[in-house]
Amino acid sequence: LEGMPFRARNAGVSGSTTAGLLESLDWTLAGDVHTLFLCVGANDGLRGLDLARSQENISVLIERARAKGIRIVLAGMKMPPNYGADYSRRFEVMFPELARRHGIKLMPFLLEGVGGRPEMNIADGIHPNEAGHRTIAESVHKFLLKEGLLR
């Protein structure tokens, strides 16, 4: 976000679950944090964790950030098709349900244009390569501009 009048910090930890983020949330929100772009849940889904628990964890994350006066934006995710239609559907609808319940903005799918495209991912087929990360950054930037979240 070169040239923007703010700084962004990636507080993500590879392989982290929603429960892991809850444990490190105070560190994540330390300092002068105004907006939290919350991209969580994918590792819960990939591990086949209980989605009711994941949803509750995300709700607590949102509530704790909101209690600090932080604006929250949620990014939606989807599961690869091999997780079964029911689990994949329940996972995908979890994000719009959370956004509605908490009255926050939702970027429907963080990996739009990247997920499921071999040329945008490393050999495992689920983690973005350099081109994939560039596409995600551009999509997030466009979403934030469209929603009036960048000044």
GROMACS .gro file of C-alpha atoms in nm:
model
  151
    1LEU     CA    1   0.000   0.000   0.000
    2GLU     CA    2   0.279   0.228  -0.100
    3GLY     CA    3   0.185   0.594  -0.099
    4MET     CA    4  -0.108   0.547   0.140
    5PRO     CA    5  -0.121   0.760   0.456
    6PHE     CA    6  -0.113   0.460   0.690
    7ARG     CA    7   0.087   0.150   0.767
    8ALA     CA    8  -0.032  -0.209   0.737
    9ARG     CA    9   0.102  -0.492   0.948
   10ASN     CA   10   0.060  -0.861   0.873
   11ALA     CA   11  -0.003  -1.026   1.210
   12GLY     CA   12  -0.078  -1.365   1.058
   13VAL     CA   13   0.100  -1.678   1.172
   14SER     CA   14   0.131  -1.964   0.927
   15GLY     CA   15  -0.095  -2.253   1.023
   16SER     CA   16  -0.277  -2.055   1.293
   17THR     CA   17  -0.636  -2.141   1.378
   18THR     CA   18  -0.907  -1.917   1.518
   19ALA     CA   19  -0.825  -2.051   1.865
   20GLY     CA   20  -0.457  -1.964   1.816
   21LEU     CA   21  -0.545  -1.611   1.712
   22LEU     CA   22  -0.757  -1.569   2.024
   23GLU     CA   23  -0.448  -1.652   2.231
   24SER     CA   24  -0.236  -1.389   2.054
   25LEU     CA   25  -0.504  -1.124   2.001
   26ASP     CA   26  -0.372  -0.880   2.262
   27TRP     CA   27  -0.034  -0.876   2.085
   28THR     CA   28  -0.202  -0.848   1.745
   29LEU     CA   29  -0.405  -0.545   1.854
   30ALA     CA   30  -0.121  -0.375   2.043
   31GLY     CA   31  -0.024  -0.029   1.929
   32ASP     CA   32  -0.212   0.215   1.712
   33VAL     CA   33  -0.454  -0.022   1.535
   34HIS     CA   34  -0.753   0.143   1.367
   35THR     CA   35  -0.877  -0.130   1.134
   36LEU     CA   36  -0.855  -0.508   1.159
   37PHE     CA   37  -0.881  -0.690   0.827
   38LEU     CA   38  -0.972  -1.031   0.967
   39CYS     CA   39  -0.871  -1.323   0.744
   40VAL     CA   40  -0.923  -1.627   0.964
   41GLY     CA   41  -1.081  -1.967   0.959
   42ALA     CA   42  -0.913  -2.129   0.661
   43ASN     CA   43  -0.686  -2.344   0.877
   44ASP     CA   44  -0.983  -2.445   1.093
   45GLY     CA   45  -1.159  -2.561   0.777
   46LEU     CA   46  -0.857  -2.738   0.631
   47ARG     CA   47  -0.822  -2.930   0.959
   48GLY     CA   48  -1.191  -3.019   0.957
   49LEU     CA   49  -1.250  -2.850   1.292
   50ASP     CA   50  -1.597  -2.797   1.436
   51LEU     CA   51  -1.740  -2.497   1.253
   52ALA     CA   52  -1.964  -2.390   1.541
   53ARG     CA   53  -1.649  -2.350   1.752
   54SER     CA   54  -1.472  -2.162   1.470
   55GLN     CA   55  -1.769  -1.930   1.433
   56GLU     CA   56  -1.776  -1.865   1.808
   57ASN     CA   57  -1.400  -1.793   1.808
   58ILE     CA   58  -1.440  -1.543   1.523
   59SER     CA   59  -1.729  -1.376   1.709
   60VAL     CA   60  -1.509  -1.335   2.017
   61LEU     CA   61  -1.227  -1.193   1.800
   62ILE     CA   62  -1.468  -0.938   1.653
   63GLU     CA   63  -1.615  -0.845   1.991
   64ARG     CA   64  -1.274  -0.801   2.155
   65ALA     CA   65  -1.148  -0.582   1.869
   66ARG     CA   66  -1.467  -0.378   1.870
   67ALA     CA   67  -1.434  -0.325   2.247
   68LYS     CA   68  -1.100  -0.153   2.171
   69GLY     CA   69  -1.270   0.079   1.921
   70ILE     CA   70  -1.118  -0.097   1.621
   71ARG     CA   71  -1.304  -0.113   1.289
   72ILE     CA   72  -1.332  -0.475   1.166
   73VAL     CA   73  -1.352  -0.602   0.811
   74LEU     CA   74  -1.401  -0.975   0.758
   75ALA     CA   75  -1.267  -1.172   0.463
   76GLY     CA   76  -1.465  -1.476   0.353
   77MET     CA   77  -1.308  -1.807   0.257
   78LYS     CA   78  -1.412  -2.128   0.085
   79MET     CA   79  -1.300  -2.488   0.118
   80PRO     CA   80  -1.160  -2.702  -0.163
   81PRO     CA   81  -1.428  -2.939  -0.299
   82ASN     CA   82  -1.276  -3.251  -0.143
   83TYR     CA   83  -1.410  -3.154   0.202
   84GLY     CA   84  -1.761  -3.256   0.105
   85ALA     CA   85  -2.055  -3.044  -0.005
   86ASP     CA   86  -2.215  -3.006   0.339
   87TYR     CA   87  -1.898  -2.902   0.526
   88SER     CA   88  -1.791  -2.671   0.241
   89ARG     CA   89  -2.134  -2.504   0.229
   90ARG     CA   90  -2.149  -2.455   0.606
   91PHE     CA   91  -1.796  -2.315   0.604
   92GLU     CA   92  -1.869  -2.068   0.325
   93VAL     CA   93  -2.192  -1.931   0.477
   94MET     CA   94  -2.024  -1.884   0.815
   95PHE     CA   95  -1.859  -1.559   0.698
   96PRO     CA   96  -2.165  -1.372   0.567
   97GLU     CA   97  -2.357  -1.484   0.878
   98LEU     CA   98  -2.085  -1.341   1.103
   99ALA     CA   99  -2.071  -1.015   0.906
  100ARG     CA  100  -2.449  -0.974   0.931
  101ARG     CA  101  -2.460  -1.062   1.300
  102HIS     CA  102  -2.186  -0.814   1.389
  103GLY     CA  103  -2.274  -0.544   1.135
  104ILE     CA  104  -1.931  -0.543   0.971
  105LYS     CA  105  -1.809  -0.525   0.611
  106LEU     CA  106  -1.740  -0.854   0.433
  107MET     CA  107  -1.504  -0.917   0.145
  108PRO     CA  108  -1.690  -1.225   0.012
  109PHE     CA  109  -1.388  -1.436  -0.091
  110LEU     CA  110  -1.031  -1.339  -0.015
  111LEU     CA  111  -0.889  -1.571  -0.282
  112GLU     CA  112  -1.110  -1.452  -0.570
  113GLY     CA  113  -0.918  -1.512  -0.894
  114VAL     CA  114  -0.655  -1.715  -0.708
  115GLY     CA  115  -0.826  -2.011  -0.539
  116GLY     CA  116  -0.834  -2.320  -0.759
  117ARG     CA  117  -0.604  -2.170  -1.023
  118PRO     CA  118  -0.278  -2.370  -1.047
  119GLU     CA  119  -0.086  -2.078  -1.200
  120MET     CA  120  -0.166  -1.866  -0.892
  121ASN     CA  121  -0.066  -2.121  -0.628
  122ILE     CA  122   0.237  -2.318  -0.513
  123ALA     CA  123   0.253  -2.693  -0.571
  124ASP     CA  124   0.015  -2.775  -0.281
  125GLY     CA  125  -0.266  -2.606  -0.477
  126ILE     CA  126  -0.400  -2.405  -0.183
  127HIS     CA  127  -0.133  -2.150  -0.091
  128PRO     CA  128  -0.078  -1.853  -0.325
  129ASN     CA  129   0.249  -1.800  -0.508
  130GLU     CA  130   0.393  -1.455  -0.581
  131ALA     CA  131   0.144  -1.386  -0.861
  132GLY     CA  132  -0.140  -1.503  -0.636
  133HIS     CA  133  -0.033  -1.273  -0.356
  134ARG     CA  134  -0.017  -0.981  -0.597
  135THR     CA  135  -0.371  -1.059  -0.715
  136ILE     CA  136  -0.497  -1.083  -0.355
  137ALA     CA  137  -0.333  -0.750  -0.264
  138GLU     CA  138  -0.496  -0.582  -0.564
  139SER     CA  139  -0.836  -0.734  -0.480
  140VAL     CA  140  -0.815  -0.625  -0.117
  141HIS     CA  141  -0.712  -0.274  -0.221
  142LYS     CA  142  -1.005  -0.248  -0.466
  143PHE     CA  143  -1.247  -0.380  -0.204
  144LEU     CA  144  -1.128  -0.133   0.060
  145LEU     CA  145  -1.155   0.156  -0.187
  146LYS     CA  146  -1.503   0.048  -0.302
  147GLU     CA  147  -1.626   0.025   0.058
  148GLY     CA  148  -1.481   0.366   0.144
  149LEU     CA  149  -1.241   0.218   0.397
  150LEU     CA  150  -0.932   0.393   0.260
  151ARG     CA  151  -0.890   0.765   0.300
   0.00000   0.00000   0.00000
